[in-house]
PDB file of C-alpha atoms in Angstrom:
ATOM      1  CA  MET U   1       0.591 -10.831 -35.828  1.00 68.00           C
ATOM      2  CA  GLN U   2       4.334 -10.265 -35.259  1.00 79.00           C
ATOM      3  CA  TRP U   3       5.124 -13.869 -36.266  1.00 85.00           C
ATOM      4  CA  ARG U   4       3.284 -13.464 -39.578  1.00 90.00           C
ATOM      5  CA  LEU U   5       4.992 -10.138 -40.199  1.00 89.00           C
ATOM      6  CA  ALA U   6       8.455 -11.646 -39.541  1.00 89.00           C
ATOM      7  CA  CYS U   7       7.789 -14.588 -41.875  1.00 91.00           C
ATOM      8  CA  ARG U   8       6.470 -12.312 -44.608  1.00 94.00           C
ATOM      9  CA  GLU U   9       9.421  -9.937 -44.294  1.00 93.00           C
ATOM     10  CA  ALA U  10      11.942 -12.822 -44.439  1.00 93.00           C
ATOM     11  CA  ARG U  11      10.250 -14.077 -47.643  1.00 94.00           C
ATOM     12  CA  ARG U  12      10.230 -10.574 -49.134  1.00 95.00           C
ATOM     13  CA  ARG U  13      13.965 -10.241 -48.515  1.00 95.00           C
ATOM     14  CA  GLY U  14      14.750 -13.718 -49.829  1.00 94.00           C
ATOM     15  CA  LEU U  15      15.844 -14.909 -46.378  1.00 92.00           C
ATOM     16  CA  ALA U  16      13.068 -17.377 -45.575  1.00 92.00           C
ATOM     17  CA  SER U  17      15.386 -20.400 -45.860  1.00 93.00           C
ATOM     18  CA  GLN U  18      17.866 -18.790 -43.438  1.00 90.00           C
ATOM     19  CA  CYS U  19      15.445 -17.620 -40.737  1.00 86.00           C
ATOM     20  CA  ARG U  20      13.147 -19.413 -38.350  1.00 81.00           C
ATOM     21  CA  PHE U  21      10.511 -17.662 -36.311  1.00 84.00           C
ATOM     22  CA  HIS U  22       8.567 -19.256 -33.472  1.00 81.00           C
ATOM     23  CA  LEU U  23       5.522 -18.145 -31.556  1.00 81.00           C
ATOM     24  CA  ARG U  24       5.661 -19.562 -28.049  1.00 79.00           C
ATOM     25  CA  SER U  25       6.010 -18.660 -24.416  1.00 81.00           C
ATOM     26  CA  TYR U  26       9.491 -17.702 -23.342  1.00 81.00           C
ATOM     27  CA  ASP U  27       8.462 -18.673 -19.824  1.00 82.00           C
ATOM     28  CA  ASN U  28       8.958 -22.311 -20.903  1.00 84.00           C
ATOM     29  CA  PRO U  29      12.353 -23.884 -21.637  1.00 86.00           C
ATOM     30  CA  ILE U  30      13.412 -23.632 -25.283  1.00 87.00           C
ATOM     31  CA  GLU U  31      14.946 -26.808 -26.713  1.00 88.00           C
ATOM     32  CA  GLU U  32      16.457 -25.363 -29.893  1.00 88.00           C
ATOM     33  CA  ARG U  33      19.637 -23.273 -30.020  1.00 92.00           C
ATOM     34  CA  TYR U  34      19.833 -20.010 -31.944  1.00 91.00           C
ATOM     35  CA  ASP U  35      22.403 -17.501 -33.142  1.00 93.00           C
ATOM     36  CA  ALA U  36      20.123 -14.711 -31.911  1.00 93.00           C
ATOM     37  CA  VAL U  37      16.970 -14.294 -29.872  1.00 91.00           C
ATOM     38  CA  VAL U  38      15.025 -11.022 -30.144  1.00 90.00           C
ATOM     39  CA  SER U  39      12.678  -9.661 -27.506  1.00 91.00           C
ATOM     40  CA  ILE U  40      10.854  -6.401 -28.136  1.00 90.00           C
ATOM     41  CA  GLU U  41       8.896  -4.797 -25.293  1.00 91.00           C
ATOM     42  CA  SER U  42       7.924  -8.161 -23.882  1.00 90.00           C
ATOM     43  CA  LEU U  43      10.158  -9.276 -21.001  1.00 92.00           C
ATOM     44  CA  VAL U  44       8.203  -7.180 -18.524  1.00 92.00           C
ATOM     45  CA  HIS U  45       5.261  -9.513 -19.202  1.00 91.00           C
ATOM     46  CA  SER U  46       7.149 -12.592 -18.020  1.00 91.00           C
ATOM     47  CA  GLN U  47       5.709 -14.406 -15.026  1.00 90.00           C
ATOM     48  CA  SER U  48       9.242 -15.024 -13.721  1.00 92.00           C
ATOM     49  CA  PHE U  49      11.862 -12.684 -15.129  1.00 93.00           C
ATOM     50  CA  PRO U  50      14.900 -14.669 -13.844  1.00 93.00           C
ATOM     51  CA  ASP U  51      13.493 -17.920 -15.287  1.00 93.00           C
ATOM     52  CA  THR U  52      12.710 -16.260 -18.599  1.00 94.00           C
ATOM     53  CA  LEU U  53      16.208 -14.789 -18.892  1.00 95.00           C
ATOM     54  CA  ARG U  54      17.646 -18.224 -18.099  1.00 94.00           C
ATOM     55  CA  ASN U  55      15.479 -19.810 -20.815  1.00 94.00           C
ATOM     56  CA  LEU U  56      16.529 -17.221 -23.378  1.00 95.00           C
ATOM     57  CA  ALA U  57      20.222 -17.503 -22.459  1.00 95.00           C
ATOM     58  CA  GLN U  58      20.094 -21.291 -22.716  1.00 94.00           C
ATOM     59  CA  ALA U  59      18.481 -20.986 -26.142  1.00 94.00           C
ATOM     60  CA  LEU U  60      21.586 -19.242 -27.474  1.00 96.00           C
ATOM     61  CA  LYS U  61      24.427 -20.978 -29.251  1.00 95.00           C
ATOM     62  CA  PRO U  62      27.931 -20.130 -27.959  1.00 95.00           C
ATOM     63  CA  GLU U  63      28.540 -16.446 -28.716  1.00 95.00           C
ATOM     64  CA  GLY U  64      24.843 -16.088 -29.609  1.00 96.00           C
ATOM     65  CA  LYS U  65      23.183 -12.755 -28.970  1.00 98.00           C
ATOM     66  CA  LEU U  66      20.102 -11.790 -27.001  1.00 97.00           C
ATOM     67  CA  VAL U  67      18.658  -8.556 -28.436  1.00 97.00           C
ATOM     68  CA  MET U  68      16.230  -6.709 -26.164  1.00 96.00           C
ATOM     69  CA  VAL U  69      14.308  -3.480 -26.562  1.00 96.00           C
ATOM     70  CA  GLU U  70      12.558  -2.616 -23.326  1.00 96.00           C
ATOM     71  CA  ASP U  71      11.176   0.122 -21.099  1.00 97.00           C
ATOM     72  CA  ILE U  72      13.516  -0.434 -18.141  1.00 97.00           C
ATOM     73  CA  PRO U  73      12.769   1.325 -14.857  1.00 98.00           C
ATOM     74  CA  LEU U  74      15.687   2.759 -12.944  1.00 98.00           C
ATOM     75  CA  ASP U  75      16.219   1.266  -9.506  1.00 97.00           C
ATOM     76  CA  ALA U  76      15.084   4.633  -8.100  1.00 97.00           C
ATOM     77  CA  ALA U  77      11.574   3.890  -9.436  1.00 98.00           C
ATOM     78  CA  ALA U  78      11.025   1.259  -6.732  1.00 96.00           C
ATOM     79  CA  GLY U  79       7.994   2.241  -4.683  1.00 96.00           C
ATOM     80  CA  ASP U  80       6.793   4.843  -7.188  1.00 98.00           C
ATOM     81  CA  ARG U  81       3.001   4.927  -7.463  1.00 98.00           C
ATOM     82  CA  ASP U  82       3.086   4.958 -11.268  1.00 98.00           C
ATOM     83  CA  LEU U  83       5.318   1.894 -11.403  1.00 98.00           C
ATOM     84  CA  GLU U  84       2.791   0.066  -9.229  1.00 98.00           C
ATOM     85  CA  LEU U  85      -0.109   1.312 -11.390  1.00 97.00           C
ATOM     86  CA  MET U  86       1.667   0.097 -14.526  1.00 97.00           C
ATOM     87  CA  ARG U  87       2.230  -3.308 -12.899  1.00 96.00           C
ATOM     88  CA  GLN U  88      -1.376  -3.492 -11.709  1.00 96.00           C
ATOM     89  CA  TYR U  89      -3.054  -2.381 -14.941  1.00 96.00           C
ATOM     90  CA  TRP U  90      -0.845  -4.508 -17.156  1.00 95.00           C
ATOM     91  CA  GLY U  91      -1.249  -7.531 -14.860  1.00 94.00           C
ATOM     92  CA  LEU U  92       2.496  -7.911 -14.384  1.00 94.00           C
ATOM     93  CA  ALA U  93       4.050 -10.233 -11.823  1.00 92.00           C
ATOM     94  CA  THR U  94       6.945  -7.796 -11.394  1.00 92.00           C
ATOM     95  CA  VAL U  95       8.541  -4.911 -13.230  1.00 95.00           C
ATOM     96  CA  PRO U  96      12.262  -5.686 -13.375  1.00 96.00           C
ATOM     97  CA  ALA U  97      14.513  -2.693 -12.782  1.00 96.00           C
ATOM     98  CA  ALA U  98      17.874  -1.989 -14.389  1.00 96.00           C
ATOM     99  CA  SER U  99      19.781  -3.872 -11.681  1.00 96.00           C
ATOM    100  CA  SER U 100      17.541  -6.934 -12.239  1.00 95.00           C
ATOM    101  CA  TYR U 101      18.509  -6.943 -15.919  1.00 96.00           C
ATOM    102  CA  SER U 102      22.201  -6.633 -15.085  1.00 96.00           C
ATOM    103  CA  ALA U 103      22.044  -9.397 -12.474  1.00 96.00           C
ATOM    104  CA  ALA U 104      20.015 -11.793 -14.643  1.00 96.00           C
ATOM    105  CA  LEU U 105      22.276 -11.295 -17.650  1.00 97.00           C
ATOM    106  CA  ALA U 106      25.445 -11.856 -15.604  1.00 96.00           C
ATOM    107  CA  ALA U 107      23.954 -14.862 -13.794  1.00 96.00           C
ATOM    108  CA  ASN U 108      23.295 -16.499 -17.154  1.00 96.00           C
ATOM    109  CA  GLY U 109      26.687 -15.928 -18.733  1.00 96.00           C
ATOM    110  CA  LEU U 110      25.612 -12.989 -20.887  1.00 97.00           C
ATOM    111  CA  ARG U 111      27.765  -9.903 -21.367  1.00 97.00           C
ATOM    112  CA  VAL U 112      26.273  -6.654 -22.652  1.00 97.00           C
ATOM    113  CA  VAL U 113      28.055  -5.755 -25.890  1.00 98.00           C
ATOM    114  CA  HIS U 114      25.738  -2.960 -27.013  1.00 98.00           C
ATOM    115  CA  ASP U 115      23.602  -0.612 -24.928  1.00 97.00           C
ATOM    116  CA  VAL U 116      21.772   2.347 -26.465  1.00 98.00           C
ATOM    117  CA  ASP U 117      19.340   4.553 -24.581  1.00 97.00           C
ATOM    118  CA  TYR U 118      16.630   5.899 -26.890  1.00 97.00           C
ATOM    119  CA  SER U 119      14.680   7.649 -24.129  1.00 95.00           C
ATOM    120  CA  ASP U 120      15.395  11.124 -25.448  1.00 91.00           C
ATOM    121  CA  GLY U 121      13.339  10.262 -28.525  1.00 90.00           C
ATOM    122  CA  PHE U 122      10.326   9.305 -26.411  1.00 85.00           C
ATOM    123  CA  ARG U 123       7.723  12.066 -26.353  1.00 92.00           C
ATOM    124  CA  THR U 124       5.025  12.078 -23.725  1.00 94.00           C
ATOM    125  CA  MET U 125       1.710  13.851 -23.637  1.00 96.00           C
ATOM    126  CA  ALA U 126       1.263  16.954 -21.528  1.00 97.00           C
ATOM    127  CA  PRO U 127       0.552  16.112 -17.867  1.00 96.00           C
ATOM    128  CA  GLY U 128      -2.910  17.693 -18.089  1.00 97.00           C
ATOM    129  CA  ARG U 129      -3.803  15.537 -21.081  1.00 97.00           C
ATOM    130  CA  ILE U 130      -2.587  12.409 -19.283  1.00 97.00           C
ATOM    131  CA  ALA U 131      -4.755  13.281 -16.256  1.00 97.00           C
ATOM    132  CA  GLN U 132      -7.756  13.955 -18.503  1.00 97.00           C
ATOM    133  CA  LEU U 133      -7.392  10.626 -20.315  1.00 97.00           C
ATOM    134  CA  GLU U 134      -6.835   8.765 -17.061  1.00 97.00           C
ATOM    135  CA  GLN U 135     -10.098  10.093 -15.619  1.00 97.00           C
ATOM    136  CA  ARG U 136     -11.946   9.129 -18.804  1.00 96.00           C
ATOM    137  CA  TYR U 137     -10.433   5.614 -18.887  1.00 96.00           C
ATOM    138  CA  LEU U 138     -11.093   5.062 -15.175  1.00 96.00           C
ATOM    139  CA  LYS U 139     -14.795   5.875 -15.706  1.00 96.00           C
ATOM    140  CA  ILE U 140     -14.997   3.535 -18.683  1.00 95.00           C
ATOM    141  CA  HIS U 141     -13.097   0.813 -16.816  1.00 93.00           C
ATOM    142  CA  ALA U 142     -15.531   1.000 -13.889  1.00 93.00           C
ATOM    143  CA  MET U 143     -18.546   0.657 -16.198  1.00 93.00           C
ATOM    144  CA  LEU U 144     -17.353  -2.287 -18.265  1.00 91.00           C
ATOM    145  CA  PRO U 145     -18.944  -5.586 -17.247  1.00 88.00           C
ATOM    146  CA  LEU U 146     -16.766  -7.780 -19.512  1.00 88.00           C
ATOM    147  CA  ALA U 147     -13.160  -8.729 -18.833  1.00 89.00           C
ATOM    148  CA  GLY U 148     -12.035  -8.411 -22.471  1.00 88.00           C
ATOM    149  CA  PRO U 149     -12.903  -4.742 -22.968  1.00 90.00           C
ATOM    150  CA  ARG U 150     -11.759  -3.968 -19.409  1.00 90.00           C
ATOM    151  CA  PHE U 151      -8.388  -5.533 -20.299  1.00 92.00           C
ATOM    152  CA  VAL U 152      -7.986  -3.132 -23.236  1.00 93.00           C
ATOM    153  CA  VAL U 153      -8.808  -0.097 -21.103  1.00 94.00           C
ATOM    154  CA  SER U 154      -6.382  -1.364 -18.446  1.00 95.00           C
ATOM    155  CA  ALA U 155      -3.647  -1.416 -21.096  1.00 95.00           C
ATOM    156  CA  PHE U 156      -4.279   2.269 -21.790  1.00 96.00           C
ATOM    157  CA  LEU U 157      -4.203   3.095 -18.067  1.00 97.00           C
ATOM    158  CA  GLY U 158      -0.897   1.262 -17.681  1.00 97.00           C
ATOM    159  CA  GLY U 159       0.468   3.187 -20.642  1.00 97.00           C
ATOM    160  CA  LEU U 160      -0.448   6.484 -19.008  1.00 98.00           C
ATOM    161  CA  ALA U 161       1.413   5.428 -15.855  1.00 98.00           C
ATOM    162  CA  LEU U 162       4.417   4.586 -18.042  1.00 97.00           C
ATOM    163  CA  GLU U 163       4.253   8.042 -19.632  1.00 97.00           C
ATOM    164  CA  ARG U 164       4.394   9.637 -16.181  1.00 98.00           C
ATOM    165  CA  LEU U 165       7.404   7.454 -15.325  1.00 98.00           C
ATOM    166  CA  TYR U 166       9.139   8.813 -18.440  1.00 97.00           C
ATOM    167  CA  GLN U 167       8.266  12.366 -17.410  1.00 97.00           C
ATOM    168  CA  LYS U 168       9.832  11.734 -14.001  1.00 97.00           C
ATOM    169  CA  LYS U 169      12.870  10.199 -15.757  1.00 97.00           C
ATOM    170  CA  LEU U 170      12.386   6.971 -13.804  1.00 98.00           C
ATOM    171  CA  VAL U 171      12.333   4.681 -16.840  1.00 98.00           C
ATOM    172  CA  ARG U 172      14.606   4.391 -19.862  1.00 97.00           C
ATOM    173  CA  TYR U 173      13.892   2.961 -23.332  1.00 97.00           C
ATOM    174  CA  ARG U 174      16.940   0.826 -24.045  1.00 97.00           C
ATOM    175  CA  LEU U 175      18.292  -1.454 -26.722  1.00 97.00           C
ATOM    176  CA  LEU U 176      20.504  -4.070 -25.096  1.00 98.00           C
ATOM    177  CA  VAL U 177      22.489  -6.694 -26.947  1.00 98.00           C
ATOM    178  CA  ALA U 178      24.020  -9.339 -24.711  1.00 98.00           C
ATOM    179  CA  GLN U 179      26.323 -12.053 -25.962  1.00 98.00           C
ATOM    180  CA  ARG U 180      26.633 -15.529 -24.537  1.00 94.00           C
ATOM    181  CA  GLU U 181      30.145 -16.013 -23.216  1.00 86.00           C
ATOM    182  CA  ASN U 182      30.463 -19.782 -23.516  1.00 71.00           C
TER     183      ASN U 182
END
């Protein structure tokens, strides 16, 4: 869906000959080199965050930019029940914290040149509404015999855990732009 949207938008703007979009796993090495790589709310789904960051950094031309928009937990979120619920329901290998981003970027020769925190614009539901929806989704989840529909309900449950993390101010919604140094 996102790939088709990007291609269509590039055509609409008359930029199709200047842009290339690929749909593939960033968990695998990327042979091509790019001026920019964009990742929107996806790095948390990597099976190996350090390997993925290495792949993305290596895919950049010298002075290329890695643009990321992510829900990034603070280091203080480690051990929080909602962080574990988010990981469990979303089927995540890990949930990298802010220090993991900093370390992985530095280890791969990337320097943050732009960092904007958009968390203040994130509005969560009232705690009572979150609890009500969680109880409803848990009942539905328990009744579903098929993995596909259960997967969708799990996504909602993980999202509710993320909302609670925002309410506790344990996660930040950040735009990071890191530039390759060499």
